[in-house]
Coordinates of C-alpha atoms and ligand atoms in Angstrom, one line a residue:
Chain N
M72 CA -2.7 43.0 -44.7
S73 CA -5.2 41.0 -42.8
I74 CA -5.9 38.8 -39.8
L75 CA -5.3 35.1 -39.4
V76 CA -7.5 33.1 -37.0
L77 CA -6.6 29.5 -36.1
A78 CA -9.6 27.1 -35.9
E79 CA -9.6 23.7 -34.2
L80 CA -11.4 20.5 -35.0
D81 CA -13.1 18.1 -32.7
G82 CA -13.0 14.9 -34.8
N83 CA -14.0 16.2 -38.2
K84 CA -16.2 19.0 -36.9
L85 CA -15.3 22.6 -36.3
K86 CA -15.0 23.4 -32.6
G87 CA -17.4 26.0 -31.4
L88 CA -14.5 28.1 -30.2
A89 CA -13.9 29.4 -33.7
A90 CA -17.1 31.6 -33.6
H91 CA -15.7 33.3 -30.4
V92 CA -12.2 33.8 -31.8
V93 CA -13.5 35.3 -35.0
S94 CA -15.7 37.6 -32.9
A95 CA -12.6 38.8 -31.0
A96 CA -10.7 39.3 -34.3
T97 CA -13.4 41.6 -35.7
A98 CA -11.9 44.2 -33.3
W99 CA -9.3 45.0 -35.9
Q100 CA -11.9 45.7 -38.7
K101 CA -9.7 44.0 -41.3
P102 CA -10.3 41.0 -43.5
I103 CA -10.2 37.7 -41.6
D104 CA -8.8 34.5 -42.9
L105 CA -9.7 31.4 -40.9
L106 CA -7.2 28.5 -41.0
V107 CA -8.7 25.0 -40.8
Y108 CA -6.4 22.0 -40.8
G109 CA -7.1 18.3 -40.3
S110 CA -7.1 15.0 -42.1
Q111 CA -10.7 15.2 -43.2
V112 CA -11.6 18.9 -43.4
E113 CA -14.5 19.1 -45.8
E114 CA -17.3 19.3 -43.2
A115 CA -15.4 21.7 -40.9
A116 CA -14.5 23.9 -43.9
K117 CA -18.2 24.2 -44.7
E118 CA -19.1 25.1 -41.2
A119 CA -16.2 27.6 -41.1
A120 CA -17.4 29.3 -44.2
T121 CA -20.7 30.2 -42.5
L122 CA -19.1 32.2 -39.7
S123 CA -20.0 35.8 -40.1
G124 CA -17.0 38.1 -40.7
V125 CA -14.7 35.5 -42.2
A126 CA -13.4 36.6 -45.7
R127 CA -11.7 33.3 -46.6
V128 CA -11.4 29.9 -45.1
L129 CA -7.9 28.4 -45.7
V130 CA -8.0 24.7 -45.7
A131 CA -4.9 22.5 -45.1
Q132 CA -5.6 18.8 -45.4
A133 CA -2.9 16.3 -44.5
D134 CA -2.9 12.9 -42.9
H135 CA -0.6 14.0 -40.1
F136 CA -3.2 16.5 -39.0
A137 CA -5.5 13.7 -37.8
H138 CA -3.9 14.4 -34.4
P139 CA -2.1 17.7 -34.8
L140 CA 1.3 18.0 -33.1
V141 CA 2.6 21.3 -32.0
E142 CA 5.6 21.3 -34.4
D143 CA 3.5 20.6 -37.4
V144 CA 0.9 23.3 -36.6
Q145 CA 3.8 25.7 -36.1
D146 CA 5.3 24.9 -39.5
L147 CA 1.9 25.3 -41.2
V148 CA 1.2 28.7 -39.6
L149 CA 4.7 29.9 -40.3
S150 CA 4.4 28.9 -43.9
I151 CA 1.7 31.6 -44.4
A152 CA 2.4 34.0 -41.4
K153 CA 4.2 36.7 -43.5
E154 CA 0.9 37.7 -45.1
Y155 CA -0.7 38.8 -41.8
D156 CA -0.2 41.5 -39.2
V157 CA -2.4 39.8 -36.6
I158 CA -2.6 36.1 -35.7
V159 CA -5.3 35.1 -33.2
S160 CA -6.2 31.7 -31.6
A161 CA -8.3 30.5 -28.7
H162 CA -6.6 30.2 -25.3
S163 CA -7.3 26.5 -25.6
V164 CA -4.9 23.6 -24.8
L165 CA -3.8 23.7 -28.4
G166 CA -3.7 27.5 -28.7
K167 CA -1.7 27.8 -25.5
S168 CA 0.8 25.2 -26.8
V169 CA 1.2 26.5 -30.3
I170 CA 0.9 30.3 -30.2
P171 CA 4.0 31.0 -28.0
A172 CA 6.0 28.7 -30.1
I173 CA 5.0 30.4 -33.4
A174 CA 5.6 33.8 -31.8
A175 CA 9.1 32.8 -30.6
R176 CA 10.1 31.7 -34.1
L177 CA 8.9 35.0 -35.5
D178 CA 10.8 36.8 -32.6
V179 CA 7.6 38.2 -31.3
A180 CA 6.2 38.2 -27.7
P181 CA 2.6 36.9 -27.8
I182 CA -0.2 38.4 -25.6
T183 CA -2.1 35.5 -24.1
D184 CA -5.4 34.9 -22.4
V185 CA -6.8 38.3 -23.6
V186 CA -10.3 39.2 -22.4
E187 CA -10.6 42.7 -24.1
I188 CA -9.1 44.0 -27.3
H189 CA -8.6 47.7 -28.0
A190 CA -7.3 47.5 -31.6
P191 CA -4.8 47.8 -32.9
S192 CA -2.4 47.0 -30.0
S193 CA -4.0 47.3 -26.5
Y194 CA -5.4 44.5 -24.5
V195 CA -6.8 43.5 -21.1
R196 CA -5.7 40.2 -19.6
P197 CA -6.2 38.6 -16.2
E198 CA -3.2 37.9 -13.9
Y199 CA -2.8 36.4 -10.4
A200 CA -5.5 33.8 -11.1
G201 CA -8.0 36.5 -12.1
N202 CA -7.5 38.7 -9.1
I203 CA -5.9 41.4 -11.3
F204 CA -6.8 42.7 -14.7
S205 CA -3.8 44.3 -16.5
H206 CA -3.9 46.7 -19.4
V207 CA -1.2 45.9 -21.9
E208 CA 0.2 48.0 -24.7
N209 CA 2.0 45.8 -27.3
H210 CA 4.8 47.7 -29.1
Q211 CA 5.4 45.1 -31.8
A212 CA 4.3 45.4 -35.4
L213 CA 3.0 41.8 -35.5
Q214 CA 0.2 41.1 -33.0
I215 CA 0.1 37.5 -31.9
V216 CA -2.7 36.8 -29.5
T217 CA -4.7 34.1 -27.7
V218 CA -8.2 35.1 -26.5
R219 CA -10.3 33.7 -23.6
N220 CA -13.3 32.5 -25.6
T221 CA -15.8 33.1 -22.8
A222 CA -15.1 36.8 -23.0
F223 CA -16.3 37.1 -26.6
R224 CA -19.8 36.5 -27.9
P225 CA -19.8 34.1 -30.9
V226 CA -20.4 35.5 -34.3
A227 CA -23.5 34.5 -36.3
T228 CA -23.5 31.7 -38.9
D229 CA -25.0 33.6 -41.8
G230 CA -21.7 34.1 -43.7
N231 CA -20.6 32.7 -47.0
A232 CA -16.8 32.8 -47.1
E233 CA -14.6 31.6 -50.0
V234 CA -12.8 28.3 -49.3
V235 CA -9.2 28.1 -50.5
S236 CA -7.0 25.0 -50.3
I237 CA -3.4 25.5 -49.1
S238 CA -0.6 23.0 -48.9
A239 CA 0.8 21.8 -45.6
P240 CA 4.5 21.4 -45.0
L241 CA 5.7 17.8 -44.3
S242 CA 5.6 16.6 -40.8
R243 CA 8.8 17.1 -38.9
A244 CA 8.3 13.8 -37.2
I245 CA 10.2 14.6 -34.0
S246 CA 7.2 13.6 -32.0
N247 CA 4.4 11.0 -32.5
W248 CA 0.9 10.8 -31.3
I249 CA 0.3 7.6 -29.4
K250 CA -3.2 7.6 -27.9
E251 CA -6.0 9.6 -26.4
D252 CA -8.2 8.8 -23.4
L253 CA -11.2 11.0 -23.7
N254 CA -14.3 11.0 -21.5
H255 CA -17.4 10.9 -23.6
S256 CA -20.5 12.2 -22.1
D257 CA -23.9 13.2 -23.5
R258 CA -24.0 16.2 -21.2
P259 CA -23.3 19.7 -22.6
E260 CA -19.7 20.7 -22.8
L261 CA -18.4 22.3 -19.6
G262 CA -16.7 25.2 -21.4
S263 CA -19.9 26.3 -23.2
A264 CA -22.8 25.0 -21.1
R265 CA -25.6 27.4 -20.3
V266 CA -26.0 25.8 -16.8
V267 CA -23.2 24.2 -14.7
I268 CA -23.6 22.5 -11.4
A269 CA -20.4 21.7 -9.6
G270 CA -19.4 19.9 -6.5
G271 CA -16.5 19.9 -4.1
R272 CA -14.7 17.1 -2.3
S273 CA -17.3 16.9 0.4
L274 CA -19.7 15.1 -2.0
G275 CA -17.3 12.1 -1.8
E276 CA -18.2 8.9 -3.5
S277 CA -21.8 10.1 -4.1
F278 CA -20.6 12.9 -6.4
E279 CA -22.0 11.4 -9.6
A280 CA -25.1 10.0 -8.0
L281 CA -26.0 13.3 -6.3
L282 CA -25.3 15.6 -9.2
S283 CA -26.3 13.7 -12.4
P284 CA -30.1 13.6 -11.9
I285 CA -30.1 17.4 -11.3
A286 CA -27.7 18.0 -14.2
E287 CA -30.1 16.0 -16.5
K288 CA -33.1 18.0 -15.4
L289 CA -31.3 21.3 -15.9
D290 CA -29.5 20.2 -19.1
A291 CA -26.4 21.2 -17.2
A292 CA -22.7 20.3 -17.4
I293 CA -21.1 18.9 -14.3
G294 CA -18.0 20.5 -12.8
A295 CA -15.7 19.8 -9.8
T296 CA -13.1 21.4 -7.6
R297 CA -9.5 20.3 -7.8
A298 CA -9.8 18.8 -4.3
C299 CA -12.7 16.7 -5.5
V300 CA -10.7 15.6 -8.6
D301 CA -7.6 14.9 -6.6
A302 CA -9.6 12.8 -4.1
G303 CA -10.7 10.6 -7.1
F304 CA -14.4 11.5 -6.9
A305 CA -14.5 13.1 -10.3
P306 CA -12.5 12.8 -13.5
N307 CA -10.0 15.5 -14.1
D308 CA -11.6 17.0 -17.2
L309 CA -14.4 18.2 -14.9
Q310 CA -12.1 20.5 -12.9
V311 CA -13.2 24.1 -13.0
G312 CA -10.8 26.9 -12.1
Q313 CA -7.5 28.5 -12.8
T314 CA -5.9 25.2 -13.8
G315 CA -9.1 23.5 -15.1
T316 CA -11.8 24.7 -17.4
L317 CA -12.9 28.3 -17.4
I318 CA -16.6 28.6 -17.6
A319 CA -19.1 31.3 -18.4
P320 CA -22.6 29.8 -17.9
D321 CA -25.8 31.8 -17.3
L322 CA -26.3 29.8 -14.1
Y323 CA -23.5 28.3 -11.9
I324 CA -24.5 26.2 -8.9
A325 CA -21.6 25.5 -6.5
V326 CA -22.4 22.7 -4.0
G327 CA -20.1 22.1 -1.0
I328 CA -17.4 24.3 -2.6
S329 CA -15.3 26.5 -0.3
G330 CA -14.6 29.1 -2.9
A331 CA -10.8 29.1 -3.1
M332 CA -9.2 31.8 -5.2
Q333 CA -8.1 29.3 -7.9
H334 CA -11.6 28.0 -8.2
I335 CA -13.2 31.4 -8.4
A336 CA -10.8 32.3 -11.1
G337 CA -12.6 29.9 -13.4
I338 CA -16.2 31.0 -12.7
K339 CA -15.9 34.8 -12.7
D340 CA -17.7 35.1 -16.1
S341 CA -20.8 33.3 -14.8
K342 CA -23.9 35.4 -14.9
V343 CA -25.7 34.1 -11.8
V344 CA -23.8 32.1 -9.1
V345 CA -25.7 30.1 -6.5
A346 CA -23.9 28.5 -3.6
I347 CA -25.0 25.7 -1.3
N348 CA -22.8 25.2 1.7
H349 CA -23.3 24.4 5.4
D350 CA -20.7 26.9 6.5
P351 CA -22.2 30.4 6.6
D352 CA -18.6 31.8 6.5
A353 CA -17.6 29.9 3.4
P354 CA -15.8 32.4 1.0
I355 CA -18.0 31.2 -1.9
F356 CA -20.9 33.2 -0.4
K357 CA -18.9 36.4 -1.2
Y358 CA -18.9 35.6 -4.9
A359 CA -22.4 34.1 -5.1
D360 CA -25.5 36.0 -6.0
Y361 CA -27.8 33.6 -4.0
G362 CA -26.9 31.4 -1.2
V363 CA -28.5 28.6 0.8
I364 CA -26.9 27.5 4.1
A365 CA -27.7 23.8 4.2
D366 CA -26.3 20.4 4.3
L367 CA -25.8 19.2 0.8
F368 CA -26.8 15.7 1.5
T369 CA -30.4 16.9 2.2
A370 CA -30.3 20.0 -0.1
L371 CA -29.4 18.1 -3.3
P372 CA -32.2 15.5 -3.1
E373 CA -34.6 18.4 -2.3
L374 CA -33.4 20.3 -5.3
D375 CA -33.8 17.2 -7.5
K376 CA -37.3 16.7 -6.3
A377 CA -38.3 20.3 -6.7
L378 CA -37.2 20.3 -10.3
Q379 CA -39.4 17.3 -11.2
Chain I
M74 CA 21.3 11.7 -18.8
K75 CA 21.3 15.3 -17.6
V76 CA 18.0 17.1 -16.7
L77 CA 17.6 20.8 -16.7
V78 CA 14.8 22.4 -14.6
A79 CA 13.8 26.0 -14.9
V80 CA 12.8 27.4 -11.5
K81 CA 11.1 30.8 -11.1
H82 CA 11.2 32.6 -7.8
A83 CA 7.5 33.5 -8.0
V84 CA 4.9 35.4 -6.0
D85 CA 3.4 33.1 -3.3
H86 CA 0.1 31.8 -4.8
N87 CA -1.7 32.2 -1.5
L88 CA -1.2 35.9 -1.6
K89 CA -4.0 38.2 -2.7
P90 CA -2.4 40.9 -4.8
F91 CA -3.5 44.5 -4.7
V92 CA -3.0 47.5 -6.9
D93 CA -1.1 50.6 -5.6
A94 CA -3.5 53.5 -6.2
T95 CA -0.8 56.0 -7.0
T96 CA 1.2 53.9 -9.6
G97 CA -1.7 51.9 -10.9
Q98 CA 0.5 48.8 -10.8
V99 CA 0.4 45.6 -8.7
D100 CA 2.2 46.3 -5.4
L101 CA 4.8 43.5 -5.0
S102 CA 7.1 45.3 -2.6
Q103 CA 5.9 43.2 0.4
A104 CA 5.0 40.0 -1.5
R105 CA 6.5 36.8 -0.3
R106 CA 8.2 34.8 -3.0
V107 CA 8.6 31.1 -3.2
I108 CA 9.5 28.5 -5.8
N109 CA 6.8 28.5 -8.5
P110 CA 4.6 25.5 -7.6
F111 CA 4.8 24.0 -11.1
D112 CA 8.6 24.2 -10.9
E113 CA 8.6 22.4 -7.6
I114 CA 6.7 19.6 -9.4
S115 CA 9.4 19.6 -12.1
I116 CA 12.2 19.2 -9.6
E117 CA 10.3 16.4 -7.9
E118 CA 9.9 14.6 -11.2
A119 CA 13.6 15.0 -12.0
V120 CA 14.6 13.7 -8.5
R121 CA 12.3 10.6 -8.9
L122 CA 13.9 9.9 -12.3
K123 CA 17.3 10.1 -10.7
E124 CA 16.2 7.9 -7.8
R125 CA 15.2 5.3 -10.4
G126 CA 18.7 5.5 -11.9
L127 CA 17.4 7.0 -15.2
V128 CA 19.0 10.4 -14.7
T129 CA 22.5 11.2 -13.6
E130 CA 22.5 14.9 -12.9
I131 CA 19.8 17.6 -12.2
V132 CA 20.7 21.2 -12.9
A133 CA 18.3 23.9 -11.6
V134 CA 18.3 27.3 -13.4
S135 CA 16.7 30.5 -12.3
I136 CA 16.7 33.9 -13.9
G137 CA 16.1 36.8 -11.6
G138 CA 17.6 38.8 -8.7
A139 CA 19.8 37.5 -5.9
D140 CA 16.6 36.6 -4.0
A141 CA 16.0 33.9 -6.5
K142 CA 18.7 31.9 -4.8
D143 CA 16.1 31.0 -2.2
S144 CA 14.2 29.0 -4.8
L145 CA 17.4 27.4 -6.0
R146 CA 18.2 26.3 -2.5
H147 CA 14.7 24.8 -2.3
A148 CA 15.7 22.8 -5.4
Y149 CA 19.0 21.8 -3.8
A150 CA 17.1 20.7 -0.7
M151 CA 14.8 18.5 -2.8
G152 CA 17.7 16.8 -4.5
A153 CA 19.1 19.0 -7.4
D154 CA 22.8 18.5 -8.0
R155 CA 23.8 21.9 -9.3
A156 CA 22.2 25.4 -9.3
L157 CA 22.7 28.3 -11.6
L158 CA 21.4 31.8 -11.3
V159 CA 21.3 34.1 -14.4
E160 CA 21.2 37.3 -12.5
T161 CA 19.2 40.4 -13.5
D162 CA 17.3 43.0 -11.6
V163 CA 15.0 43.7 -14.5
R164 CA 11.6 41.9 -14.7
L165 CA 12.1 40.0 -18.0
Q166 CA 9.3 38.9 -20.3
P167 CA 8.9 35.3 -21.3
L168 CA 10.6 35.7 -24.7
S169 CA 13.8 37.0 -23.1
V170 CA 13.6 34.3 -20.4
A171 CA 13.3 31.6 -23.1
K172 CA 16.3 33.1 -25.0
L173 CA 18.5 33.1 -21.9
L174 CA 17.4 29.5 -21.1
K175 CA 18.4 28.5 -24.6
V176 CA 21.9 29.8 -24.0
I177 CA 22.1 27.6 -20.8
V178 CA 20.6 24.6 -22.6
E179 CA 23.3 24.9 -25.3
R180 CA 26.0 25.0 -22.7
E181 CA 24.6 22.2 -20.5
Q182 CA 23.3 19.9 -23.2
P183 CA 20.5 18.2 -21.1
G184 CA 18.4 15.4 -22.5
L185 CA 15.3 16.6 -20.8
I186 CA 14.2 20.1 -20.0
F187 CA 11.4 20.8 -17.5
L188 CA 9.6 24.1 -17.2
G189 CA 6.3 24.8 -15.4
K190 CA 3.1 25.1 -17.3
Q191 CA 2.8 28.6 -16.0
A192 CA 4.4 30.9 -13.4
V193 CA 2.1 32.2 -10.7
G194 CA 1.7 35.9 -11.0
E195 CA 1.6 37.1 -14.5
D196 CA 0.2 33.7 -15.5
Y197 CA 1.8 33.9 -19.0
G198 CA 2.2 30.2 -19.6
Q199 CA 4.6 30.8 -22.6
T200 CA 8.2 30.2 -21.7
G201 CA 8.4 26.4 -22.3
Q202 CA 6.7 26.5 -25.6
M203 CA 9.1 29.3 -26.7
L204 CA 12.2 27.5 -25.5
A205 CA 11.2 24.4 -27.5
A206 CA 10.5 26.4 -30.6
L207 CA 13.9 28.3 -30.3
L208 CA 15.7 25.0 -29.8
G209 CA 13.8 23.2 -32.5
V210 CA 13.1 20.3 -30.3
G211 CA 9.9 18.4 -29.3
L212 CA 7.4 19.9 -26.8
G213 CA 5.1 18.2 -24.3
T214 CA 2.9 20.8 -22.6
F215 CA 0.7 20.1 -19.6
A216 CA 2.5 16.9 -18.7
S217 CA 0.7 14.7 -16.1
A218 CA 2.7 11.5 -16.5
L219 CA 5.9 10.5 -18.3
Q220 CA 7.9 7.5 -19.1
L221 CA 11.5 7.5 -20.3
K222 CA 12.4 5.2 -23.2
D223 CA 15.6 4.7 -25.0
G224 CA 16.2 8.1 -26.7
S225 CA 12.6 9.3 -26.3
V226 CA 10.1 10.2 -23.7
E227 CA 6.4 9.3 -23.6
V228 CA 4.3 12.1 -22.2
T229 CA 0.7 12.0 -21.0
R230 CA -0.8 15.5 -21.4
E231 CA -4.0 16.9 -20.0
V232 CA -6.2 18.0 -22.9
D233 CA -9.8 19.2 -23.2
K234 CA -11.8 16.1 -22.5
G235 CA -9.2 13.8 -21.0
T236 CA -5.6 12.9 -21.7
Q237 CA -3.4 12.5 -24.7
T238 CA -0.1 10.5 -24.9
I239 CA 2.6 11.5 -27.3
S240 CA 6.2 10.4 -27.8
L241 CA 9.0 12.9 -28.1
Q242 CA 12.6 12.4 -29.3
L243 CA 15.2 13.6 -26.8
P244 CA 16.2 16.3 -26.2
A245 CA 12.7 17.6 -25.5
V246 CA 11.0 20.3 -23.4
L247 CA 8.2 19.4 -21.0
T248 CA 5.9 21.7 -19.1
S249 CA 4.7 20.3 -15.8
D250 CA 1.1 20.2 -14.8
L251 CA -0.2 19.9 -11.2
R252 CA -1.0 16.2 -11.4
L253 CA 2.5 15.1 -12.5
N254 CA 3.3 14.3 -8.9
E255 CA 3.1 15.5 -5.3
P256 CA 6.3 17.2 -4.3
R257 CA 8.0 15.8 -1.2
F258 CA 8.1 17.6 2.1
I259 CA 11.6 19.1 2.7
K260 CA 13.3 18.1 5.9
L261 CA 15.1 20.8 7.9
P262 CA 18.6 19.2 7.7
N263 CA 18.3 19.1 3.9
L264 CA 17.4 22.8 3.9
M265 CA 20.4 23.5 6.2
M266 CA 22.7 21.6 3.8
A267 CA 21.3 23.4 0.8
K268 CA 22.3 26.7 2.4
K269 CA 25.9 25.7 2.2
K270 CA 25.9 24.7 -1.5
A271 CA 27.4 26.8 -4.2
I272 CA 25.2 28.6 -6.7
E273 CA 27.0 29.5 -9.9
T274 CA 26.0 33.0 -11.1
L275 CA 26.1 34.5 -14.6
A276 CA 25.1 38.1 -15.4
A277 CA 22.1 38.0 -17.8
G278 CA 23.4 41.2 -19.5
E279 CA 26.6 39.4 -20.6
L280 CA 25.1 36.5 -22.5
G281 CA 24.6 38.4 -25.8
I282 CA 20.8 38.3 -25.7
D283 CA 18.4 41.2 -26.5
L284 CA 16.5 41.5 -23.2
A285 CA 14.2 44.5 -24.2
N286 CA 10.6 44.2 -23.2
R287 CA 8.2 44.0 -26.1
F288 CA 5.0 45.1 -24.3
T289 CA 4.2 47.3 -21.3
V290 CA 1.6 46.9 -18.6
I291 CA 0.1 50.4 -18.6
K292 CA -2.0 49.9 -15.5
S293 CA -3.7 47.2 -13.5
N294 CA -7.0 47.0 -11.6
E295 CA -8.8 44.7 -9.2
P296 CA -12.1 43.4 -10.5
P297 CA -15.2 45.0 -8.9
Q298 CA -16.2 43.2 -5.7
K299 CA -19.6 41.5 -5.6
P300 CA -21.9 42.6 -2.8
G301 CA -22.2 39.1 -1.4
A302 CA -24.9 36.5 -1.7
V303 CA -28.6 37.0 -0.9
Q304 CA -29.2 34.3 1.6
L305 CA -32.3 32.2 1.0
A306 CA -33.9 30.0 3.7
S307 CA -34.4 26.8 1.7
V308 CA -34.0 25.1 -1.6
S309 CA -37.6 25.7 -2.5
E310 CA -37.1 29.4 -1.9
L311 CA -34.0 29.3 -4.1
I312 CA -35.9 27.7 -7.0
S313 CA -38.8 30.2 -6.8
T314 CA -36.3 33.1 -6.7
L315 CA -34.4 31.8 -9.7
R316 CA -37.7 31.3 -11.6
K317 CA -38.8 34.8 -10.7
A318 CA -35.4 36.2 -11.9
E319 CA -36.0 34.1 -15.1
V320 CA -32.7 32.2 -14.6
L321 CA -34.7 29.0 -14.5
Q322 CA -37.8 28.2 -16.4
Ligands
LIG700 C1 -1.6 26.3 -8.1 C2 -3.0 25.8 -7.7 C3 -3.9 25.7 -8.7 C4 -5.3 25.3 -8.3 N1 -6.2 25.2 -9.3 C5 -7.5 24.9 -8.9 C6 -8.5 24.9 -9.9 O1 -8.3 25.1 -11.1 N2 -9.8 24.5 -9.4 C7 -10.1 24.3 -8.1 O2 -11.3 24.1 -7.8 N3 -9.1 24.3 -7.2 C8 -7.8 24.6 -7.6 N4 -6.9 24.6 -6.6 C9 -7.2 24.2 -5.3 C10 -7.9 25.2 -4.4 O3 -7.0 26.0 -3.8 C11 -8.8 24.5 -3.3 O4 -8.0 23.7 -2.6 C12 -10.0 23.7 -3.9 O5 -10.7 24.5 -4.8 C13 -10.9 23.3 -2.7 O6 -11.9 22.4 -3.1 P1 -13.2 22.2 -2.3 O7 -14.0 23.4 -2.2 O8 -13.8 21.0 -2.9 O9 -12.7 21.7 -0.9 P2 -12.6 22.5 0.5 O10 -11.8 23.7 0.4 O11 -12.2 21.4 1.5 O12 -14.1 22.9 0.8 C14 -15.1 22.0 1.2 C15 -16.4 22.9 1.4 O13 -17.5 22.0 1.5 C16 -18.3 22.5 2.5 N5 -19.0 21.3 3.1 C17 -18.5 20.2 3.7 N6 -19.4 19.3 4.0 C18 -20.6 19.8 3.6 C19 -22.0 19.4 3.6 N7 -22.3 18.2 4.2 N8 -22.9 20.2 3.2 C20 -22.6 21.4 2.6 N9 -21.3 21.9 2.5 C21 -20.3 21.1 3.0 C22 -17.3 23.1 3.6 O14 -18.0 24.0 4.3 C23 -16.3 23.7 2.6 O15 -16.7 25.1 2.3 C24 -5.5 25.0 -7.0 C25 -4.5 25.1 -6.0 C26 -3.3 25.5 -6.4 C27 -2.2 25.6 -5.3
LIG701 N1 12.7 34.0 -14.4 C1 12.6 32.7 -14.6 N2 13.6 31.9 -14.2 C2 13.5 30.5 -14.4 N3 12.5 29.9 -15.0 C3 11.5 30.7 -15.5 C4 11.5 32.1 -15.3 N4 10.3 32.6 -15.8 C5 9.6 31.5 -16.3 N5 10.3 30.4 -16.1 C6 9.9 29.0 -16.4 O1 8.9 29.1 -17.3 C7 7.7 28.5 -16.7 C8 6.5 29.2 -17.3 O2 6.5 30.6 -17.0 P1 5.6 31.7 -17.7 O3 5.7 31.5 -19.2 O4 6.2 33.0 -17.2 O5 4.2 31.5 -17.2 C9 7.9 28.6 -15.3 O6 7.2 27.6 -14.6 C10 9.4 28.3 -15.2 O7 9.7 26.9 -15.3

């Protein structure tokens, strides 16, 4: 028996998530098959084959995977599930959507958002927006798991796995993809950036103008609080926190952010946290490593200048 | 068209949970419970659809102890037409909840089924996906906008770098995200009226579903507290400190 890891594509490329999920899956010390599906999978399959620890790359190519729908991914995984005793995916939008569905059809309870694995069947997962860590013992023979990618270091890319084609079941066609509105940016991706600078609602209309020159100098991704997104000052894919992106940068700079529990839930894995806030009692200072009590409208231009 | 909304009586999200040192488990004995915020958003969406004449009946369903009636009353006060409690004193895991909801869906035959994207507390985020899979119907997770069409629903979903729009044949399961809407403020008279409304109750144990838990929470712990920030006098001091610590080049 072995382990099945689900990969995801971004266009025709393999998402960086796969290297983290494979790393998590090595906890079981069994052969790992990495499943790659898409409409054009050649490039991604090649990348997948280099991930260290992967025994085989299973490739399912079908037109309907150009924009994978939950039902179709379910059917694909279920068509090969009986060969595995562990199924692992990232706790990504797709993983969150598809893994519980697959598990239910196998009459299995999945263990989601895992940050530690003690093979074969014990896990640690955050609850209560990251305020509690619970140790879970799974009593089921089949382990179906999603992992928080920031909790697992990516594997190296010096592998050379065998690539095997598999056939995909037909699309069930009970749903259709219509369109996507994605924000394209040349900045590093929020979920994997080494440096993140984020602002709260107090930045107002000058959110982008204040943060982007600094982000450029630091090669940082930009993040925002929910209050800032809700006020329309930042697009919603920049939201950091419990209901936004979970980040784990080496350096996180929080500017004009109060430090609400739901925001903190998304930044807990950051190595160094810096907070700039004019309120000395702002809760963010409890979580930060370094603080500057200052007005952001003077502090940010100063920071920009100092980095020149 | 009938809409079914799953409503969890969940731990108040403003609450900071703590672990009981003797049991090693989260102490919920004093925890205030309220309608799960994502389920409140679902009710709001259903009520708006009804106000626009697109929906005829809203059925709210909760699975839990007798105290879950409070959240069902909240649903009534917002505009639900009927409320149903599947009663159990056991803390059920999402797979069991999904199986019980399937029984209710088969009985009620709704066109649209709303769940929240996650329940505050355990933060599982699983039940809606499981219910859709068990029913064999379409699934729209993380819904932030929707549009009813003839026999289908167009759902805008929050995905990694923006939004995605998909169309689902009805019946379908949706899971509500925060930005789907802003729930209305409940007026006191509505709440008083809701107190008088009937809540149909079924015993969870009598619906022929295996409710056994599949995993056990052995123990919980609170993450270690950070010591608090080192306060620096200025931005230039911040930069020199970060450079010294080799966080910045
Ligand atoms: C179910 C749920 C999920 C949520 N999920 C998330 C999430 O994923 N992410 C998230 O971020 N939030 C989330 N929230 C919202 C969260 O509770 C807070 O409301 C939000 O994080 C606050 O954002 P803020 O810090 O921008 O605003 P505020 O809380 O209003 O704080 C503003 C801060 O800016 C400071 N400030 C103001 N002016 C200046 C100035 N001139 N110079 C310096 N400092 C200044 C103030 O001192 C204050 O500390 C969620 C809430 C709920 C209920
Ligand atoms: N006990 C319950 N009663 C009613 N609905 C529930 C219950 N548990 C979960 N749900 C629904 O499933 C959603 C997701 O919950 P969960 O999978 O536990 O995070 C919630 O927002 C509810 O809509």
